[in-house]
Amino acid sequence: MEEGPGVVNRGVRVVTIDVRLTETAKQSTDFIRVKPGSDGYLALGVARHLVEKGYVDREFIARYTQGFEELVKHLEGYTLDRVEEVTGVPKRRVAEFAEELATSKPFAILIGYGLQRRFGGGEVVRSIALLPALLGMHRGFFYSNASGLSINLAAVDGSALWSARRVVSMEKVSEEVYRGGYKLVYIHLHNPAATLPNAARLVEGLRRDDVFVVVHETHWSDTAKLADVVLPAPTFYEKLDAVFSYSHSVVYLNKPAIDPLGEALGEYQLMCEIAKRVASKSYAELCPDPYELLKLAFGEEVFRGLVEEGAVELEPPPRDVYQTPSGKIEFYSSLALEEGLPPLPTPPEGDRASEGELILITSAHSHYIHTQFEDVYGPIHSELHISPQDAEQLGIKTGDLAEVCNERGSVLLRVRVDPGLVRGVPRHSLALNGKRISVLMDDGVDVYGGAVLNSTRVKVRRVQNKLPESPTQHPRQNLSTTPLS
C-alpha cells in the first residue's frame, strides 16, 4: 500500500478497523476506531443489520450453512444502539459499513493476529468470520491458510513419530519453568526470554540450579545469554529449507548459498546427531535425506517442481469444502457445544480496566519481527505511546520517563503522546531499564487456548530515575560451543 500507486489509488476501497491509527489506516479509504476488544460486537451488529435489511443470501445460506435460524434469534441482543455503546462506533456508521459490505462483493476481510490475543479472542474471530457467508461468499475472511494448504506437515514436523504425554500451553511455560517443572529445557527457533508473557518468571526459572538449559541460536539473544550450553545455528543463507507462508499458497525451496559457518548445524541435522547418541538404532533410522522428507510432505509433482523451478504454487482446496463435522459453514457449532463453549458466536463486550489502569496493547513494528533484526536496525526503540487524553490525566508529556507496572513487574519507557491512539490503550516497545515489555504481559489463556497479551492491565506514572546503561549487544560471530563428536 505504500509503494507505487497502491490498491486505494487503483479503485479498491480499504476500510481499517482498529483501536489506533496505524500506518495501514493512514493509507486506507476509511478508518473506524473501536474500543479495545469490542470488534466481535461490531461484527454481530453488522450481521444483525444485514439480516434485518434483507441483504443476506438465503439460497446460499440454505445450501452451504448450518444454524442460520438460531443465529438470527441470537442477533436480537445486538441492536445498533447497544453496539454503539459497547464499541464506541456511531450506529449510523455501523449500518453504513454493513451496507458497504453488502454492495461490494467480492470483498475480503483480513484480521491481524493481535485481534484474537485477548480474553474472548476466539469468540471475536468467530463473530467476524461469519459475515462473508451471510452475503453468499464461500471465502472472504482471511486469518491464516496454514491448515488449508495441501502439505503433509506430519511428515516433517515430527508429530507422526510421537504422542504428547503432557502438554503445557505456551502461555504457561514461564510459570512451569519457574516452578521447576522441567529439568532440561531445549530451545530453538525462539527467544522466549524476550517474547513469552510473564517473562520474569521464565528468566528466574532458567537460572535455577536444577535446570539445564540448551539454546540453539544464530545470535546472542536474550535467551542464549541464560543458557548452560549454546549450540550455533546456521542462518537461512546456510541451510536447505522449504518455505511456505500463512498468507499465500506459494512454497519455495531455499537452497543454501554457502556452507554453514564454524560449527553451526541446522535444526534437522542437530536433532539427528542427538538421536544417534541417545535413541535406539530404529529411531535413528527415521532421519532420512531431507529431500526425501520434502517429497513426503509435498508429493512427487510439487517436489519435482520445487527442485526444478525453486517455487511452486499449491492448488487450493475446493471452495465449497469445509473442515467441520457437517461439511458446511456452521453458524451454530455442535463441536463448540461438545467442548462446553457457546455454540453461537458470543464475543465479550471488550477489555475493561479498573480505576487508574490502562489496557496495554502489543503491535508489530515495520522493521522487526518480534526481536529479530535488532542486529540490522539496532535495539527496538524504548517508547510508550499514549493518547493525549491519558497523557493529560497522568501529567506526562512526550519525552518524559514513565514507569509502567503491574503485579508481574515494571519497566521504564520514554513517553510519546500519540493522537492516533484511543483513550485508555497505550502501546509499547523494549524498555529502557534492560527489560523486555513481556515481563508485564498477562499469561492467561483464552478458552480456545490462545494468548491474552492484549488484555494486559497496567498502571503508568511519571518518574525521574536515572536510566541504566544500554545492554551490550553481542555479535553472532562470538558464538562457540563444544563439538558434538
Short mmCIF file of C-alpha atoms in Angstrom, two decimals:
data_model
loop_
_atom_site.label_atom_id
_atom_site.label_comp_id
_atom_site.label_asym_id
_atom_site.label_seq_id
_atom_site.Cartn_x
_atom_site.Cartn_y
_atom_site.Cartn_z
CA MET A 1 0.00 0.00 0.00
CA GLU A 2 2.99 2.32 0.47
CA GLU A 3 4.74 1.69 -2.85
CA GLY A 4 3.60 2.50 -6.37
CA PRO A 5 0.01 3.58 -6.98
CA GLY A 6 -1.29 1.44 -4.11
CA VAL A 7 -4.54 -0.51 -4.03
CA VAL A 8 -6.54 2.53 -2.92
CA ASN A 9 -5.40 4.52 -5.94
CA ARG A 10 -6.41 1.60 -8.16
CA GLY A 11 -10.03 1.94 -7.07
CA VAL A 12 -10.10 -0.61 -4.24
CA ARG A 13 -11.95 0.57 -1.14
CA VAL A 14 -9.99 -0.24 2.02
CA VAL A 15 -11.54 0.14 5.47
CA THR A 16 -9.33 -0.34 8.53
CA ILE A 17 -10.88 -1.12 11.93
CA ASP A 18 -8.53 -0.69 14.88
CA VAL A 19 -8.01 0.90 18.27
CA ARG A 20 -5.23 3.08 16.86
CA LEU A 21 -4.45 4.94 13.66
CA THR A 22 -1.91 2.56 12.13
CA GLU A 23 0.18 3.13 9.03
CA THR A 24 -2.29 0.90 7.18
CA ALA A 25 -5.18 3.02 8.45
CA LYS A 26 -3.48 6.18 7.18
CA GLN A 27 -3.30 4.65 3.69
CA SER A 28 -6.92 3.41 3.79
CA THR A 29 -10.08 4.84 2.30
CA ASP A 30 -11.72 4.92 5.71
CA PHE A 31 -10.87 4.25 9.35
CA ILE A 32 -13.25 3.00 12.04
CA ARG A 33 -11.93 3.31 15.59
CA VAL A 34 -13.25 0.79 18.11
CA LYS A 35 -12.82 0.30 21.83
CA PRO A 36 -10.31 -2.46 22.67
CA GLY A 37 -11.70 -5.98 22.32
CA SER A 38 -15.11 -4.86 21.04
CA ASP A 39 -14.61 -5.95 17.41
CA GLY A 40 -16.85 -9.01 17.86
CA TYR A 41 -19.74 -6.84 18.99
CA LEU A 42 -19.26 -4.68 15.91
CA ALA A 43 -19.35 -7.76 13.65
CA LEU A 44 -22.59 -9.05 15.17
CA GLY A 45 -24.14 -5.60 14.92
CA VAL A 46 -23.26 -5.63 11.22
CA ALA A 47 -24.71 -9.15 10.92
CA ARG A 48 -27.99 -8.10 12.52
CA HIS A 49 -28.32 -5.13 10.16
CA LEU A 50 -27.67 -7.37 7.13
CA VAL A 51 -30.43 -9.74 8.26
CA GLU A 52 -32.92 -7.01 9.14
CA LYS A 53 -32.49 -5.17 5.85
CA GLY A 54 -32.70 -8.31 3.72
CA TYR A 55 -29.15 -8.27 2.38
CA VAL A 56 -28.41 -11.92 3.24
CA ASP A 57 -28.22 -14.59 0.51
CA ARG A 58 -30.85 -17.08 1.67
CA GLU A 59 -30.26 -19.52 -1.19
CA PHE A 60 -26.56 -19.78 -0.35
CA ILE A 61 -27.34 -19.99 3.37
CA ALA A 62 -29.78 -22.87 2.85
CA ARG A 63 -27.31 -24.85 0.75
CA TYR A 64 -23.95 -24.23 2.41
CA THR A 65 -24.55 -23.25 6.03
CA GLN A 66 -25.97 -24.63 9.25
CA GLY A 67 -27.66 -22.84 12.15
CA PHE A 68 -28.90 -19.69 10.44
CA GLU A 69 -32.25 -19.55 12.25
CA GLU A 70 -30.51 -19.96 15.61
CA LEU A 71 -28.13 -17.15 14.64
CA VAL A 72 -30.99 -14.80 13.71
CA LYS A 73 -32.54 -15.27 17.14
CA HIS A 74 -29.13 -14.83 18.78
CA LEU A 75 -28.61 -11.50 16.99
CA GLU A 76 -31.66 -9.96 18.65
CA GLY A 77 -29.46 -8.75 21.50
CA TYR A 78 -27.07 -6.87 19.21
CA THR A 79 -29.04 -3.74 18.42
CA LEU A 80 -27.30 -0.79 16.82
CA ASP A 81 -27.82 1.22 20.00
CA ARG A 82 -26.15 -1.49 22.07
CA VAL A 83 -23.32 -1.92 19.57
CA GLU A 84 -22.62 1.82 19.62
CA GLU A 85 -22.49 1.77 23.42
CA VAL A 86 -20.05 -1.15 23.52
CA THR A 87 -17.79 -0.30 20.56
CA GLY A 88 -17.86 3.48 20.51
CA VAL A 89 -18.76 3.37 16.79
CA PRO A 90 -21.81 5.52 15.95
CA LYS A 91 -24.78 3.34 14.98
CA ARG A 92 -25.12 5.22 11.69
CA ARG A 93 -21.55 4.18 10.78
CA VAL A 94 -22.24 0.55 11.75
CA ALA A 95 -25.22 0.48 9.39
CA GLU A 96 -23.24 2.17 6.61
CA PHE A 97 -20.41 -0.31 6.94
CA ALA A 98 -22.85 -3.24 6.77
CA GLU A 99 -24.35 -1.85 3.58
CA GLU A 100 -20.89 -1.23 2.10
CA LEU A 101 -20.11 -4.92 2.57
CA ALA A 102 -23.42 -5.98 1.03
CA THR A 103 -22.85 -3.87 -2.09
CA SER A 104 -19.11 -4.52 -2.52
CA LYS A 105 -18.92 -8.23 -3.33
CA PRO A 106 -16.48 -9.78 -3.66
CA PHE A 107 -14.70 -8.38 -0.63
CA ALA A 108 -12.01 -9.67 1.71
CA ILE A 109 -11.83 -9.34 5.48
CA LEU A 110 -8.26 -9.66 6.78
CA ILE A 111 -7.61 -9.80 10.50
CA GLY A 112 -4.28 -9.47 12.26
CA TYR A 113 -3.06 -11.99 14.80
CA GLY A 114 -3.27 -9.46 17.62
CA LEU A 115 -7.06 -9.28 17.36
CA GLN A 116 -7.51 -12.69 18.99
CA ARG A 117 -4.80 -12.31 21.65
CA ARG A 118 -7.17 -11.29 24.42
CA PHE A 119 -9.75 -12.85 26.70
CA GLY A 120 -12.65 -13.84 24.44
CA GLY A 121 -10.48 -13.50 21.35
CA GLY A 122 -11.70 -16.76 19.87
CA GLU A 123 -15.29 -15.54 20.01
CA VAL A 124 -14.28 -12.25 18.39
CA VAL A 125 -12.78 -14.15 15.44
CA ARG A 126 -15.84 -16.41 15.12
CA SER A 127 -18.11 -13.37 15.00
CA ILE A 128 -16.16 -11.70 12.20
CA ALA A 129 -15.68 -14.91 10.21
CA LEU A 130 -19.42 -15.44 9.63
CA LEU A 131 -20.00 -12.20 7.70
CA PRO A 132 -18.99 -13.36 4.18
CA ALA A 133 -21.23 -16.43 4.42
CA LEU A 134 -24.26 -14.29 5.24
CA LEU A 135 -23.70 -12.49 1.94
CA GLY A 136 -23.27 -15.66 -0.13
CA MET A 137 -19.48 -15.93 -0.28
CA HIS A 138 -17.58 -19.18 0.17
CA ARG A 139 -14.46 -17.23 1.02
CA GLY A 140 -13.83 -13.64 2.01
CA PHE A 141 -12.47 -13.99 5.55
CA PHE A 142 -8.72 -14.43 5.92
CA TYR A 143 -6.80 -15.27 9.07
CA SER A 144 -4.26 -17.89 8.04
CA ASN A 145 -4.02 -20.57 5.37
CA ALA A 146 -1.69 -22.78 7.41
CA SER A 147 -4.30 -25.55 7.69
CA GLY A 148 -5.65 -25.02 4.18
CA LEU A 149 -2.58 -25.96 2.16
CA SER A 150 -2.07 -29.43 0.73
CA ILE A 151 1.04 -30.19 2.78
CA ASN A 152 1.64 -33.33 4.83
CA LEU A 153 3.14 -31.47 7.78
CA ALA A 154 3.21 -34.60 9.94
CA ALA A 155 5.93 -35.96 7.66
CA VAL A 156 8.30 -33.12 8.51
CA ASP A 157 7.37 -31.68 11.91
CA GLY A 158 7.85 -34.93 13.85
CA SER A 159 4.24 -35.21 15.02
CA ALA A 160 3.90 -38.55 13.23
CA LEU A 161 6.62 -40.02 15.46
CA TRP A 162 5.33 -39.28 18.94
CA SER A 163 2.29 -38.64 21.09
CA ALA A 164 2.47 -35.99 23.78
CA ARG A 165 2.26 -37.28 27.34
CA ARG A 166 1.92 -33.81 28.79
CA VAL A 167 1.04 -30.60 27.00
CA VAL A 168 1.66 -27.18 28.55
CA SER A 169 0.18 -24.09 26.92
CA MET A 170 2.89 -21.78 25.58
CA GLU A 171 1.43 -19.00 27.72
CA LYS A 172 2.08 -21.07 30.88
CA VAL A 173 5.64 -22.15 30.08
CA SER A 174 7.13 -19.29 32.13
CA GLU A 175 5.32 -20.40 35.28
CA GLU A 176 6.06 -24.08 34.61
CA VAL A 177 9.81 -23.46 34.26
CA TYR A 178 9.79 -21.17 37.30
CA ARG A 179 8.23 -23.94 39.42
CA GLY A 180 10.86 -26.46 38.28
CA GLY A 181 8.55 -28.43 36.02
CA TYR A 182 11.45 -29.29 33.69
CA LYS A 183 14.98 -30.48 34.41
CA LEU A 184 16.21 -29.85 30.87
CA VAL A 185 14.98 -27.09 28.60
CA TYR A 186 15.97 -27.22 24.92
CA ILE A 187 15.15 -24.05 22.98
CA HIS A 188 15.46 -23.43 19.25
CA LEU A 189 13.83 -21.09 16.72
CA HIS A 190 12.59 -19.00 19.61
CA ASN A 191 13.63 -16.23 22.01
CA PRO A 192 11.20 -16.91 24.89
CA ALA A 193 13.03 -14.81 27.49
CA ALA A 194 12.04 -11.80 25.40
CA THR A 195 8.68 -12.81 23.99
CA LEU A 196 6.79 -15.13 26.35
CA PRO A 197 4.28 -13.50 28.70
CA ASN A 198 5.26 -13.16 32.36
CA ALA A 199 8.88 -13.42 31.16
CA ALA A 200 10.47 -12.53 34.50
CA ARG A 201 9.25 -15.89 35.84
CA LEU A 202 10.81 -17.66 32.87
CA VAL A 203 14.15 -15.90 33.37
CA GLU A 204 14.17 -16.86 37.06
CA GLY A 205 13.27 -20.43 36.13
CA LEU A 206 16.03 -20.75 33.54
CA ARG A 207 18.52 -19.57 36.19
CA ARG A 208 17.59 -22.38 38.60
CA ASP A 209 20.49 -24.60 39.60
CA ASP A 210 18.44 -27.73 38.91
CA VAL A 211 17.53 -26.75 35.33
CA PHE A 212 19.93 -27.38 32.44
CA VAL A 213 19.32 -25.00 29.52
CA VAL A 214 20.42 -25.66 25.93
CA VAL A 215 19.82 -22.96 23.29
CA HIS A 216 20.32 -23.48 19.55
CA GLU A 217 20.73 -19.99 18.10
CA THR A 218 22.20 -17.76 15.40
CA HIS A 219 22.57 -14.73 17.70
CA TRP A 220 23.36 -13.85 21.29
CA SER A 221 19.67 -13.48 22.08
CA ASP A 222 18.16 -12.72 25.49
CA THR A 223 17.59 -16.46 25.91
CA ALA A 224 21.06 -17.54 24.71
CA LYS A 225 22.62 -15.44 27.47
CA LEU A 226 20.77 -17.60 30.03
CA ALA A 227 21.89 -20.95 28.59
CA ASP A 228 24.28 -23.50 30.07
CA VAL A 229 25.19 -24.56 26.52
CA VAL A 230 24.73 -22.58 23.30
CA LEU A 231 24.77 -24.55 20.05
CA PRO A 232 25.43 -22.36 16.99
CA ALA A 233 22.72 -22.48 14.33
CA PRO A 234 23.04 -21.55 10.66
CA THR A 235 21.13 -18.68 9.08
CA PHE A 236 18.81 -19.27 6.13
CA TYR A 237 21.77 -18.47 3.86
CA GLU A 238 23.44 -21.64 5.10
CA LYS A 239 20.74 -24.33 5.15
CA LEU A 240 18.26 -26.20 2.99
CA ASP A 241 14.64 -25.47 3.78
CA ALA A 242 11.17 -25.40 2.27
CA VAL A 243 9.38 -22.14 2.98
CA PHE A 244 5.62 -21.62 2.89
CA SER A 245 3.53 -18.75 4.12
CA TYR A 246 0.44 -18.18 6.23
CA SER A 247 -0.70 -15.59 3.69
CA HIS A 248 -0.29 -17.13 0.22
CA SER A 249 -0.08 -20.52 -1.48
CA VAL A 250 3.43 -20.41 -2.98
CA VAL A 251 6.08 -22.70 -1.49
CA TYR A 252 9.78 -22.02 -2.07
CA LEU A 253 12.85 -24.22 -1.93
CA ASN A 254 15.55 -22.36 0.00
CA LYS A 255 18.91 -23.73 -1.12
CA PRO A 256 21.99 -22.77 0.93
CA ALA A 257 24.12 -20.06 -0.63
CA ILE A 258 27.17 -21.01 1.46
CA ASP A 259 28.23 -23.83 3.76
CA PRO A 260 27.42 -23.37 7.47
CA LEU A 261 30.00 -21.20 9.21
CA GLY A 262 32.08 -22.56 12.07
CA GLU A 263 30.42 -25.40 13.98
CA ALA A 264 26.85 -24.43 13.05
CA LEU A 265 24.41 -27.29 12.48
CA GLY A 266 20.87 -26.98 11.11
CA GLU A 267 17.90 -27.98 13.26
CA TYR A 268 17.27 -31.25 11.45
CA GLN A 269 20.92 -32.27 11.33
CA LEU A 270 21.40 -31.46 15.01
CA MET A 271 18.34 -33.47 16.05
CA CYS A 272 19.53 -36.45 14.03
CA GLU A 273 23.01 -36.26 15.57
CA ILE A 274 21.49 -36.23 19.05
CA ALA A 275 19.15 -39.11 18.14
CA LYS A 276 22.09 -41.26 17.06
CA ARG A 277 23.62 -40.82 20.51
CA VAL A 278 20.60 -41.21 22.78
CA ALA A 279 17.96 -43.16 20.85
CA SER A 280 17.66 -46.72 19.60
CA LYS A 281 19.01 -47.57 16.18
CA SER A 282 15.49 -47.93 14.80
CA TYR A 283 14.69 -44.37 15.86
CA ALA A 284 17.92 -43.00 14.44
CA GLU A 285 16.99 -44.57 11.11
CA LEU A 286 14.00 -42.23 11.00
CA CYS A 287 16.28 -39.42 9.82
CA PRO A 288 16.13 -39.80 6.04
CA ASP A 289 17.64 -37.46 3.49
CA PRO A 290 15.91 -34.03 3.71
CA TYR A 291 14.86 -34.25 0.06
CA GLU A 292 13.01 -37.48 0.82
CA LEU A 293 11.13 -35.69 3.60
CA LEU A 294 10.16 -32.90 1.22
CA LYS A 295 8.86 -35.49 -1.22
CA LEU A 296 6.69 -36.97 1.54
CA ALA A 297 5.43 -33.54 2.56
CA PHE A 298 4.52 -32.20 -0.89
CA GLY A 299 4.10 -35.23 -3.14
CA GLU A 300 6.07 -36.15 -6.26
CA GLU A 301 4.72 -33.47 -8.60
CA VAL A 302 5.20 -30.49 -6.29
CA PHE A 303 8.57 -31.81 -5.13
CA ARG A 304 9.78 -32.07 -8.72
CA GLY A 305 8.61 -28.52 -9.38
CA LEU A 306 10.46 -27.26 -6.32
CA VAL A 307 13.71 -28.90 -7.36
CA GLU A 308 13.45 -27.76 -10.98
CA GLU A 309 11.88 -24.30 -10.59
CA GLY A 310 12.57 -23.33 -6.98
CA ALA A 311 8.94 -22.33 -6.31
CA VAL A 312 5.51 -23.89 -6.81
CA GLU A 313 2.02 -22.52 -6.25
CA LEU A 314 -0.05 -25.13 -4.41
CA GLU A 315 -3.54 -26.00 -5.61
CA PRO A 316 -6.21 -24.61 -3.26
CA PRO A 317 -8.85 -26.96 -1.84
CA PRO A 318 -12.37 -26.84 -3.35
CA ARG A 319 -14.15 -23.64 -2.37
CA ASP A 320 -17.25 -25.40 -1.04
CA VAL A 321 -15.42 -27.87 1.23
CA TYR A 322 -15.27 -27.03 4.94
CA GLN A 323 -13.42 -28.73 7.79
CA THR A 324 -16.48 -29.00 10.04
CA PRO A 325 -18.49 -32.04 11.21
CA SER A 326 -21.33 -31.08 8.86
CA GLY A 327 -19.07 -30.14 5.96
CA LYS A 328 -20.79 -26.75 5.92
CA ILE A 329 -20.21 -23.28 7.33
CA GLU A 330 -21.53 -23.61 10.88
CA PHE A 331 -23.11 -20.51 12.41
CA TYR A 332 -24.22 -22.89 15.17
CA SER A 333 -21.31 -25.16 16.10
CA SER A 334 -22.11 -28.54 17.60
CA LEU A 335 -18.38 -29.09 18.13
CA ALA A 336 -18.17 -25.95 20.26
CA LEU A 337 -21.16 -27.15 22.26
CA GLU A 338 -19.47 -30.51 22.89
CA GLU A 339 -16.41 -28.65 24.21
CA GLY A 340 -18.55 -26.67 26.65
CA LEU A 341 -18.28 -23.49 24.57
CA PRO A 342 -21.08 -21.28 23.22
CA PRO A 343 -22.48 -22.88 20.04
CA LEU A 344 -23.13 -19.39 18.61
CA PRO A 345 -20.54 -16.57 18.47
CA THR A 346 -20.66 -14.81 21.83
CA PRO A 347 -17.93 -12.16 21.95
CA PRO A 348 -17.06 -10.16 25.06
CA GLU A 349 -18.07 -6.54 25.33
CA GLY A 350 -14.39 -5.63 25.25
CA ASP A 351 -11.47 -5.15 27.60
CA ARG A 352 -12.22 -3.10 30.70
CA ALA A 353 -9.66 -1.62 33.07
CA SER A 354 -10.17 -0.73 36.72
CA GLU A 355 -9.78 2.82 38.02
CA GLY A 356 -6.23 4.04 37.40
CA GLU A 357 -5.40 1.20 34.99
CA LEU A 358 -4.85 1.12 31.23
CA ILE A 359 -5.11 -1.73 28.70
CA LEU A 360 -1.61 -2.26 27.24
CA ILE A 361 -1.56 -3.46 23.64
CA THR A 362 1.26 -5.02 21.65
CA SER A 363 1.69 -4.31 17.97
CA ALA A 364 4.12 -5.11 15.20
CA HIS A 365 6.97 -2.82 14.18
CA SER A 366 7.66 -2.25 10.50
CA HIS A 367 11.37 -3.15 10.87
CA TYR A 368 11.20 -6.08 13.30
CA ILE A 369 9.61 -9.49 13.68
CA HIS A 370 9.36 -9.84 17.45
CA THR A 371 13.05 -9.44 18.45
CA GLN A 372 14.55 -10.30 15.06
CA PHE A 373 16.62 -7.75 13.10
CA GLU A 374 17.88 -5.77 16.09
CA ASP A 375 21.35 -6.59 14.73
CA VAL A 376 20.33 -4.84 11.50
CA TYR A 377 18.30 -1.84 12.69
CA GLY A 378 19.56 -1.57 16.25
CA PRO A 379 17.61 -2.11 19.51
CA ILE A 380 13.87 -1.57 19.34
CA HIS A 381 13.09 1.98 20.45
CA SER A 382 12.04 2.16 24.08
CA GLU A 383 8.78 4.06 23.84
CA LEU A 384 5.35 4.11 25.40
CA HIS A 385 2.78 5.53 23.00
CA ILE A 386 -0.14 7.04 24.90
CA SER A 387 -3.23 9.04 23.93
CA PRO A 388 -3.36 12.81 24.57
CA GLN A 389 -6.27 12.30 26.99
CA ASP A 390 -4.36 9.76 29.09
CA ALA A 391 -1.20 11.88 29.00
CA GLU A 392 -3.09 14.90 30.30
CA GLN A 393 -4.74 12.90 33.06
CA LEU A 394 -1.41 11.37 34.14
CA GLY A 395 0.51 14.64 33.90
CA ILE A 396 3.07 13.34 31.40
CA LYS A 397 4.28 14.57 28.02
CA THR A 398 6.41 13.40 25.11
CA GLY A 399 9.99 12.78 26.26
CA ASP A 400 9.11 12.09 29.89
CA LEU A 401 10.29 8.89 31.55
CA ALA A 402 7.45 6.68 32.74
CA GLU A 403 7.24 3.56 34.87
CA VAL A 404 4.78 1.01 33.51
CA CYS A 405 3.92 -1.64 36.07
CA ASN A 406 1.55 -4.31 37.31
CA GLU A 407 1.72 -7.26 39.68
CA ARG A 408 4.17 -9.07 37.37
CA GLY A 409 6.85 -6.38 37.18
CA SER A 410 7.77 -2.91 35.98
CA VAL A 411 9.66 -1.32 33.10
CA LEU A 412 10.85 2.19 32.21
CA LEU A 413 9.83 3.75 28.89
CA ARG A 414 10.10 7.10 27.17
CA VAL A 415 6.69 8.63 26.55
CA ARG A 416 5.41 9.61 23.13
CA VAL A 417 1.99 11.24 23.07
CA ASP A 418 0.18 9.68 20.09
CA PRO A 419 -3.06 11.26 18.79
CA GLY A 420 -3.70 8.06 16.83
CA LEU A 421 -4.46 6.07 19.99
CA VAL A 422 -7.81 5.63 21.67
CA ARG A 423 -8.06 6.69 25.30
CA GLY A 424 -7.06 4.04 27.83
CA VAL A 425 -4.97 1.97 25.40
CA PRO A 426 -1.20 2.66 25.34
CA ARG A 427 1.22 0.64 23.20
CA HIS A 428 4.87 -0.13 23.86
CA SER A 429 8.29 -1.43 22.83
CA LEU A 430 11.55 -2.52 24.55
CA ALA A 431 12.12 -0.97 27.98
CA LEU A 432 14.97 1.37 28.90
CA ASN A 433 15.99 -0.50 32.05
CA GLY A 434 17.17 -3.52 30.07
CA LYS A 435 13.88 -5.42 30.43
CA ARG A 436 11.57 -6.58 27.72
CA ILE A 437 7.97 -5.47 27.95
CA SER A 438 6.98 -9.16 28.12
CA VAL A 439 7.64 -9.12 31.87
CA LEU A 440 4.31 -7.29 32.19
CA MET A 441 2.23 -9.36 29.79
CA ASP A 442 -0.71 -11.38 31.06
CA ASP A 443 -0.03 -15.14 30.88
CA GLY A 444 -3.68 -16.10 31.00
CA VAL A 445 -5.17 -18.43 28.39
CA ASP A 446 -8.35 -17.85 26.39
CA VAL A 447 -10.91 -20.68 26.40
CA TYR A 448 -9.78 -21.56 22.87
CA GLY A 449 -6.17 -21.91 24.05
CA GLY A 450 -4.81 -18.61 22.74
CA ALA A 451 -2.70 -15.93 24.38
CA VAL A 452 -4.32 -12.89 26.01
CA LEU A 453 -1.43 -10.42 25.67
CA ASN A 454 -3.71 -7.58 24.63
CA SER A 455 -5.79 -7.88 27.79
CA THR A 456 -2.82 -6.85 29.96
CA ARG A 457 -3.65 -4.17 32.52
CA VAL A 458 -1.01 -1.72 33.74
CA LYS A 459 -0.52 1.47 35.69
CA VAL A 460 1.61 4.34 34.37
CA ARG A 461 3.36 7.09 36.32
CA ARG A 462 5.98 9.71 35.55
CA VAL A 463 9.40 9.11 37.16
CA GLN A 464 12.76 10.88 37.27
CA ASN A 465 15.06 7.90 37.73
CA LYS A 466 18.48 7.89 36.10
CA LEU A 467 18.50 5.48 33.19
CA PRO A 468 20.77 2.41 33.27
CA GLU A 469 23.33 1.85 30.56
CA SER A 470 22.15 0.03 27.46
CA PRO A 471 22.78 -3.74 27.49
CA THR A 472 25.74 -4.95 25.46
CA GLN A 473 24.91 -6.25 22.00
CA HIS A 474 26.80 -9.50 21.31
CA PRO A 475 27.89 -10.20 17.71
CA ARG A 476 26.91 -13.55 16.25
CA GLN A 477 30.49 -14.46 15.33
CA ASN A 478 31.37 -14.88 19.01
CA LEU A 479 29.07 -17.89 19.36
CA SER A 480 31.00 -21.03 20.25
CA THR A 481 30.35 -24.46 21.68
CA THR A 482 31.93 -27.84 22.23
CA PRO A 483 31.76 -30.04 19.09
CA LEU A 484 29.14 -32.80 19.21
CA SER A 485 31.57 -35.52 18.22
#
